[in-house]
Amino acid sequence: MGCPHPTIAPERGSYPSVGPWPYVRAKSLHPPPKTEITMKYFKEKEFVCRCCGELPPVARENIVALVENVLDPARERFGKPIIVNSGYRCPKHNKEVGGVANSQHLRGEAADVRCTDNKRLAEIIEQNGKYDQLIIYPTFLHVSWKRSGVNRRAKLWSR
Ligand SMILES: [Zn+2]
């Protein structure tokens, strides 16, 4: 499969030593492939398992969907940093932190996040209308998103 974007062959000498003549590639004309991270405000490493640093491929896809649909839009509107306490959890780590057996963290469908105003952030997520579960804890929010099936828009409070 060829890249649809042309390789630029500039006039000899028109570019200051950016690569060997004549194969100078204009990087901006080569957008990243679809598998690359498209998240605006978050980095993949913020969602890896806290015990082992793992983020399996399917969980990674789910995290990207969670960010694209829920967290990035919320972050955009909130306008201030959102800290990820917990994203993907491997089964061992999920047990260690007392997560429920079928926790969405195990699939990378959920993240626990906090910011300077969790109540406001919860409001924004609710108003944006795209979430599966939004659980409001005293010090953080648990929010999830499913790539397939129905996103329930369930808002809950927990102690
Ligand atoms: Zn782990």
Coordinates of N, CA and C and ligand atoms in Angstrom, one line a residue:
M1 N 0.8 -1.2 0.0 CA 0.0 0.0 0.0 C 0.9 1.2 0.0
G2 N 0.8 2.0 -1.0 CA 1.6 3.2 -1.1 C 1.0 4.4 -0.4
C3 N 1.9 5.2 0.1 CA 1.4 6.4 0.7 C 0.9 7.4 -0.4
P4 N -0.3 8.0 -0.2 CA -0.8 8.8 -1.3 C -0.1 10.2 -1.4
H5 N 0.7 10.5 -0.4 CA 1.3 11.8 -0.4 C 2.7 11.7 -1.1
P6 N 2.9 12.7 -1.9 CA 4.1 12.6 -2.8 C 5.4 12.9 -2.0
T7 N 6.4 12.3 -2.4 CA 7.7 12.6 -1.9 C 8.2 13.9 -2.6
I8 N 8.6 14.8 -1.8 CA 8.9 16.1 -2.4 C 10.4 16.1 -2.9
A9 N 10.6 16.4 -4.1 CA 11.9 16.5 -4.6 C 12.2 18.0 -5.0
P10 N 12.8 18.7 -4.1 CA 13.0 20.1 -4.3 C 14.1 20.4 -5.3
E11 N 14.1 21.6 -5.8 CA 15.2 22.1 -6.6 C 16.5 21.8 -5.9
R12 N 17.5 21.4 -6.6 CA 18.7 21.2 -5.9 C 19.2 22.5 -5.2
G13 N 19.5 22.3 -3.9 CA 20.0 23.5 -3.2 C 18.9 24.4 -2.6
S14 N 17.7 24.0 -2.8 CA 16.6 24.9 -2.3 C 16.3 24.6 -0.8
Y15 N 16.8 23.5 -0.3 CA 16.5 23.2 1.1 C 17.9 23.1 1.8
P16 N 18.0 23.7 3.0 CA 19.2 23.7 3.7 C 19.4 22.3 4.4
S17 N 20.2 21.5 3.8 CA 20.6 20.2 4.4 C 19.6 19.5 5.3
V18 N 18.4 19.2 4.7 CA 17.4 18.5 5.5 C 17.5 17.0 5.2
G19 N 18.2 16.6 4.2 CA 18.3 15.1 3.9 C 19.1 15.0 2.7
P20 N 19.5 13.7 2.4 CA 20.3 13.5 1.2 C 19.5 13.8 -0.1
W21 N 20.0 14.5 -1.0 CA 19.4 14.8 -2.3 C 19.3 13.5 -3.0
P22 N 18.2 13.2 -3.8 CA 17.0 14.1 -3.9 C 15.9 13.6 -3.0
Y23 N 16.1 12.7 -2.1 CA 15.0 12.1 -1.3 C 14.7 12.8 0.0
V24 N 14.3 14.1 -0.2 CA 13.9 14.9 0.9 C 12.4 14.7 1.1
R25 N 12.0 14.2 2.3 CA 10.6 14.1 2.5 C 10.1 15.2 3.3
A26 N 9.0 15.7 2.9 CA 8.3 16.8 3.6 C 7.4 16.0 4.7
K27 N 7.9 16.0 5.9 CA 7.2 15.3 7.0 C 5.8 15.6 7.2
S28 N 5.5 16.9 7.0 CA 4.1 17.3 7.3 C 3.1 16.7 6.3
L29 N 3.6 16.3 5.1 CA 2.7 15.7 4.1 C 2.4 14.2 4.4
H30 N 3.1 13.7 5.4 CA 2.9 12.3 5.8 C 2.2 12.2 7.1
P31 N 0.8 12.2 7.1 CA 0.1 12.1 8.4 C 0.4 10.7 9.0
P32 N 0.3 10.6 10.4 CA 0.6 9.4 11.0 C -0.5 8.3 10.6
P33 N -0.1 7.1 10.5 CA -1.1 6.0 10.2 C -2.2 5.9 11.3
K34 N -3.3 5.3 11.0 CA -4.5 5.3 11.8 C -4.2 4.7 13.2
T35 N -3.2 3.8 13.2 CA -3.0 3.1 14.5 C -2.2 4.0 15.5
E36 N -1.7 5.1 15.0 CA -1.0 6.0 16.0 C -2.0 6.7 16.9
I37 N -1.4 7.1 18.0 CA -2.2 7.8 19.0 C -2.8 9.1 18.5
T38 N -4.1 9.3 18.7 CA -4.8 10.5 18.2 C -5.2 11.4 19.4
M39 N -4.7 11.0 20.6 CA -5.2 11.7 21.8 C -4.6 13.1 21.8
K40 N -5.3 14.1 22.2 CA -4.8 15.5 22.2 C -4.2 15.9 23.5
Y41 N -4.8 15.5 24.7 CA -4.3 16.0 25.9 C -3.7 14.9 26.8
F42 N -3.7 13.7 26.4 CA -3.3 12.6 27.2 C -2.2 11.8 26.4
K43 N -1.4 11.2 27.2 CA -0.3 10.3 26.7 C -0.6 8.8 27.1
E44 N -0.3 8.0 26.1 CA -0.5 6.5 26.4 C 0.1 6.1 27.7
K45 N 1.2 6.6 28.1 CA 1.9 6.1 29.3 C 1.2 6.5 30.6
E46 N 0.2 7.4 30.5 CA -0.5 7.8 31.6 C -1.6 6.7 32.0
F47 N -1.8 5.8 31.0 CA -2.8 4.8 31.2 C -2.3 3.4 31.4
V48 N -1.0 3.2 31.4 CA -0.4 1.8 31.6 C -0.7 1.4 33.0
C49 N -0.6 0.0 33.2 CA -0.8 -0.6 34.5 C 0.2 0.0 35.4
R50 N -0.2 0.3 36.6 CA 0.7 0.9 37.6 C 1.7 -0.1 38.2
C51 N 1.4 -1.4 38.1 CA 2.3 -2.3 38.7 C 3.3 -2.9 37.7
C52 N 2.9 -3.0 36.4 CA 3.9 -3.7 35.5 C 4.1 -2.8 34.2
G53 N 3.4 -1.7 34.1 CA 3.6 -0.9 32.9 C 3.0 -1.4 31.6
E54 N 2.2 -2.4 31.8 CA 1.6 -3.0 30.6 C 0.4 -2.3 30.1
L55 N 0.1 -2.4 28.8 CA -1.1 -1.9 28.1 C -1.3 -2.7 26.9
P56 N -2.0 -3.9 27.0 CA -2.2 -4.8 25.9 C -2.9 -4.1 24.7
P57 N -2.7 -4.5 23.5 CA -3.2 -3.9 22.3 C -4.7 -3.5 22.4
V58 N -5.5 -4.5 22.8 CA -7.0 -4.2 22.8 C -7.3 -3.1 23.9
A59 N -6.7 -3.2 25.0 CA -6.9 -2.2 26.1 C -6.4 -0.9 25.6
R60 N -5.4 -0.8 24.8 CA -4.8 0.4 24.3 C -5.9 1.1 23.3
E61 N -6.5 0.2 22.5 CA -7.5 0.7 21.6 C -8.7 1.3 22.4
N62 N -9.0 0.6 23.5 CA -10.2 1.1 24.3 C -9.8 2.4 25.0
I63 N -8.6 2.5 25.5 CA -8.2 3.7 26.1 C -8.2 4.9 25.2
V64 N -7.7 4.7 24.0 CA -7.8 5.7 22.9 C -9.2 6.2 22.7
A65 N -10.1 5.2 22.7 CA -11.6 5.5 22.4 C -12.1 6.3 23.6
L66 N -11.7 5.9 24.8 CA -12.1 6.6 26.1 C -11.7 8.0 26.0
V67 N -10.4 8.2 25.6 CA -9.9 9.6 25.6 C -10.6 10.4 24.5
E68 N -10.7 9.8 23.3 CA -11.3 10.5 22.2 C -12.7 10.9 22.4
N69 N -13.5 10.0 23.1 CA -14.9 10.3 23.2 C -15.3 11.0 24.5
V70 N -14.5 10.8 25.6 CA -14.8 11.3 26.9 C -13.8 12.3 27.4
L71 N -12.6 11.8 27.6 CA -11.6 12.6 28.3 C -11.1 13.9 27.6
D72 N -10.8 13.7 26.3 CA -10.3 14.9 25.6 C -11.3 16.0 25.5
P73 N -12.6 15.6 25.1 CA -13.6 16.7 25.1 C -13.8 17.3 26.4
A74 N -13.8 16.5 27.5 CA -14.0 17.1 28.8 C -12.8 18.0 29.2
R75 N -11.6 17.5 28.9 CA -10.4 18.3 29.2 C -10.4 19.7 28.4
E76 N -10.9 19.6 27.2 CA -11.0 20.8 26.3 C -11.9 21.8 27.0
R77 N -13.0 21.4 27.5 CA -14.0 22.3 28.1 C -13.6 22.7 29.5
F78 N -13.0 21.8 30.2 CA -12.5 22.2 31.6 C -11.4 23.2 31.6
G79 N -10.5 23.0 30.6 CA -9.5 24.0 30.4 C -8.3 23.9 31.3
K80 N -8.3 22.9 32.2 CA -7.1 22.7 33.1 C -6.8 21.2 33.2
P81 N -5.6 20.9 33.7 CA -5.1 19.6 33.6 C -6.0 18.5 34.3
I82 N -6.0 17.4 33.8 CA -6.7 16.2 34.4 C -5.6 15.2 34.7
I83 N -5.5 14.7 35.9 CA -4.5 13.7 36.3 C -5.2 12.3 36.3
V84 N -4.5 11.4 35.6 CA -5.0 10.0 35.6 C -4.4 9.2 36.8
N85 N -5.3 8.8 37.7 CA -4.8 8.0 38.8 C -4.6 6.6 38.4
S86 N -5.5 6.1 37.5 CA -5.4 4.7 37.2 C -6.1 4.5 35.8
G87 N -5.5 3.7 34.9 CA -6.1 3.5 33.6 C -6.3 2.0 33.5
Y88 N -5.5 1.4 32.6 CA -5.6 -0.1 32.5 C -5.0 -0.7 33.7
R89 N -5.6 -1.8 34.1 CA -5.0 -2.6 35.2 C -4.9 -4.1 34.8
C90 N -3.8 -4.7 35.0 CA -3.6 -6.1 34.8 C -4.4 -6.8 35.9
P91 N -4.8 -8.1 35.7 CA -5.6 -8.8 36.6 C -5.0 -8.8 38.0
K92 N -3.7 -9.0 38.1 CA -3.0 -9.0 39.4 C -3.2 -7.6 40.1
H93 N -2.9 -6.6 39.4 CA -3.0 -5.2 40.0 C -4.4 -4.9 40.4
N94 N -5.4 -5.3 39.6 CA -6.8 -5.1 39.8 C -7.2 -5.7 41.2
K95 N -6.7 -6.9 41.4 CA -7.0 -7.6 42.7 C -6.3 -6.9 43.8
E96 N -5.1 -6.5 43.6 CA -4.4 -5.8 44.7 C -5.1 -4.5 45.2
V97 N -5.7 -3.8 44.2 CA -6.3 -2.5 44.6 C -7.8 -2.7 44.9
G98 N -8.2 -4.0 45.0 CA -9.6 -4.3 45.4 C -10.6 -4.0 44.3
G99 N -10.2 -4.0 43.1 CA -11.2 -3.7 41.9 C -12.1 -4.9 41.8
V100 N -13.3 -4.6 41.3 CA -14.3 -5.7 41.1 C -13.8 -6.6 40.0
A101 N -14.3 -7.9 40.0 CA -13.7 -9.0 39.2 C -13.8 -8.6 37.7
N102 N -14.9 -8.0 37.3 CA -15.1 -7.7 35.9 C -14.9 -6.2 35.6
S103 N -14.0 -5.6 36.4 CA -13.7 -4.2 36.3 C -13.4 -3.7 34.8
Q104 N -14.0 -2.6 34.4 CA -13.7 -2.1 33.1 C -12.2 -1.7 33.0
H105 N -11.5 -1.5 34.1 CA -10.1 -1.2 34.1 C -9.3 -2.3 33.4
L106 N -9.8 -3.6 33.6 CA -9.1 -4.7 33.1 C -9.1 -4.7 31.5
R107 N -10.0 -4.0 30.9 CA -10.1 -3.9 29.5 C -9.7 -2.6 28.9
G108 N -9.2 -1.7 29.8 CA -8.8 -0.4 29.4 C -10.0 0.5 29.0
E109 N -11.2 0.1 29.5 CA -12.4 0.9 29.2 C -12.7 2.0 30.2
A110 N -11.9 2.0 31.3 CA -12.1 2.9 32.4 C -10.9 3.6 32.9
A111 N -11.1 4.8 33.4 CA -9.9 5.5 34.0 C -10.5 6.2 35.3
D112 N -9.6 6.3 36.3 CA -9.9 7.1 37.5 C -9.1 8.4 37.3
V113 N -9.8 9.5 37.3 CA -9.1 10.8 37.1 C -9.4 11.8 38.2
R114 N -8.6 12.8 38.3 CA -8.8 13.8 39.3 C -8.4 15.2 38.7
C115 N -8.9 16.3 39.2 CA -8.4 17.6 38.8 C -8.8 18.6 39.9
T116 N -8.6 19.8 39.6 CA -8.8 20.8 40.7 C -10.3 21.0 41.1
D117 N -11.2 20.5 40.3 CA -12.7 20.6 40.5 C -13.4 19.4 39.9
N118 N -13.4 18.3 40.7 CA -14.0 17.0 40.2 C -15.5 17.2 39.9
K119 N -16.1 18.0 40.8 CA -17.6 18.2 40.6 C -17.9 18.8 39.2
R120 N -17.1 19.8 38.9 CA -17.3 20.5 37.7 C -16.9 19.6 36.5
L121 N -15.9 18.8 36.6 CA -15.5 17.9 35.6 C -16.6 16.9 35.3
A122 N -17.2 16.4 36.4 CA -18.3 15.4 36.3 C -19.5 16.1 35.6
E123 N -19.8 17.3 35.9 CA -20.8 18.0 35.2 C -20.6 18.1 33.7
I124 N -19.3 18.4 33.4 CA -19.0 18.6 31.9 C -19.1 17.2 31.2
I125 N -18.6 16.2 31.8 CA -18.8 14.8 31.2 C -20.2 14.5 31.0
E126 N -21.0 14.8 32.0 CA -22.5 14.5 31.9 C -23.1 15.3 30.8
Q127 N -22.7 16.6 30.8 CA -23.3 17.5 29.7 C -22.9 17.0 28.3
N128 N -21.6 16.6 28.2 CA -21.2 16.1 26.9 C -21.9 14.9 26.5
G129 N -22.4 14.2 27.4 CA -23.4 13.1 27.2 C -22.7 11.8 26.7
K130 N -21.4 11.7 26.6 CA -20.8 10.5 26.1 C -20.0 9.8 27.2
Y131 N -20.6 8.8 27.8 CA -19.9 8.0 28.9 C -20.7 6.8 29.1
D132 N -20.0 5.8 29.6 CA -20.8 4.6 30.0 C -21.1 4.7 31.5
Q133 N -20.1 4.7 32.4 CA -20.3 4.9 33.8 C -19.5 6.1 34.2
L134 N -20.1 6.9 35.1 CA -19.4 8.0 35.7 C -19.7 7.9 37.2
I135 N -18.6 7.5 37.9 CA -18.8 7.3 39.3 C -18.0 8.4 40.1
I136 N -18.7 9.1 40.9 CA -18.2 10.2 41.6 C -17.7 9.8 43.0
Y137 N -16.4 9.7 43.2 CA -15.8 9.4 44.5 C -15.4 10.7 45.2
P138 N -15.2 10.7 46.5 CA -14.8 11.9 47.1 C -13.6 12.6 46.5
T139 N -12.6 11.9 46.1 CA -11.4 12.5 45.6 C -11.0 12.3 44.1
F140 N -11.9 11.5 43.4 CA -11.6 11.3 42.0 C -12.9 10.8 41.3
L141 N -12.8 10.8 40.0 CA -13.9 10.3 39.2 C -13.5 9.0 38.4
H142 N -14.4 8.1 38.4 CA -14.2 6.9 37.6 C -15.1 7.1 36.4
V143 N -14.5 7.0 35.2 CA -15.3 7.2 34.0 C -14.9 6.1 33.0
S144 N -15.9 5.6 32.3 CA -15.7 4.5 31.3 C -16.4 4.8 30.0
W145 N -15.9 4.1 29.0 CA -16.5 4.2 27.6 C -16.3 2.8 26.9
K146 N -17.4 2.4 26.3 CA -17.3 1.1 25.5 C -17.3 1.4 24.0
R147 N -16.4 0.7 23.3 CA -16.3 0.9 21.9 C -17.5 0.2 21.2
S148 N -18.0 -0.9 21.8 CA -19.1 -1.5 21.2 C -20.2 -1.7 22.2
G149 N -21.4 -1.9 21.8 CA -22.5 -2.0 22.7 C -23.0 -0.7 23.1
V150 N -23.9 -0.7 24.1 CA -24.6 0.6 24.5 C -23.8 1.2 25.7
N151 N -23.5 2.5 25.5 CA -22.9 3.2 26.6 C -24.1 3.7 27.5
R152 N -24.1 3.3 28.8 CA -25.3 3.4 29.6 C -25.6 4.8 30.2
R153 N -24.6 5.7 30.2 CA -24.7 7.0 30.8 C -25.3 6.9 32.2
A154 N -24.6 6.0 33.0 CA -24.9 5.8 34.4 C -24.1 6.7 35.3
K155 N -24.7 7.6 36.0 CA -24.0 8.4 36.9 C -24.3 8.0 38.3
L156 N -23.2 7.7 39.1 CA -23.3 7.1 40.4 C -22.4 7.8 41.4
W157 N -22.8 7.7 42.6 CA -21.9 8.2 43.7 C -21.4 7.1 44.5
S158 N -20.1 7.2 45.0 CA -19.6 6.2 45.8 C -18.7 6.8 46.9
R159 N -18.6 6.1 48.0 CA -17.8 6.6 49.1 C -16.4 6.0 49.1
Ligands
ZN1 ZN 0.1 -4.7 36.3

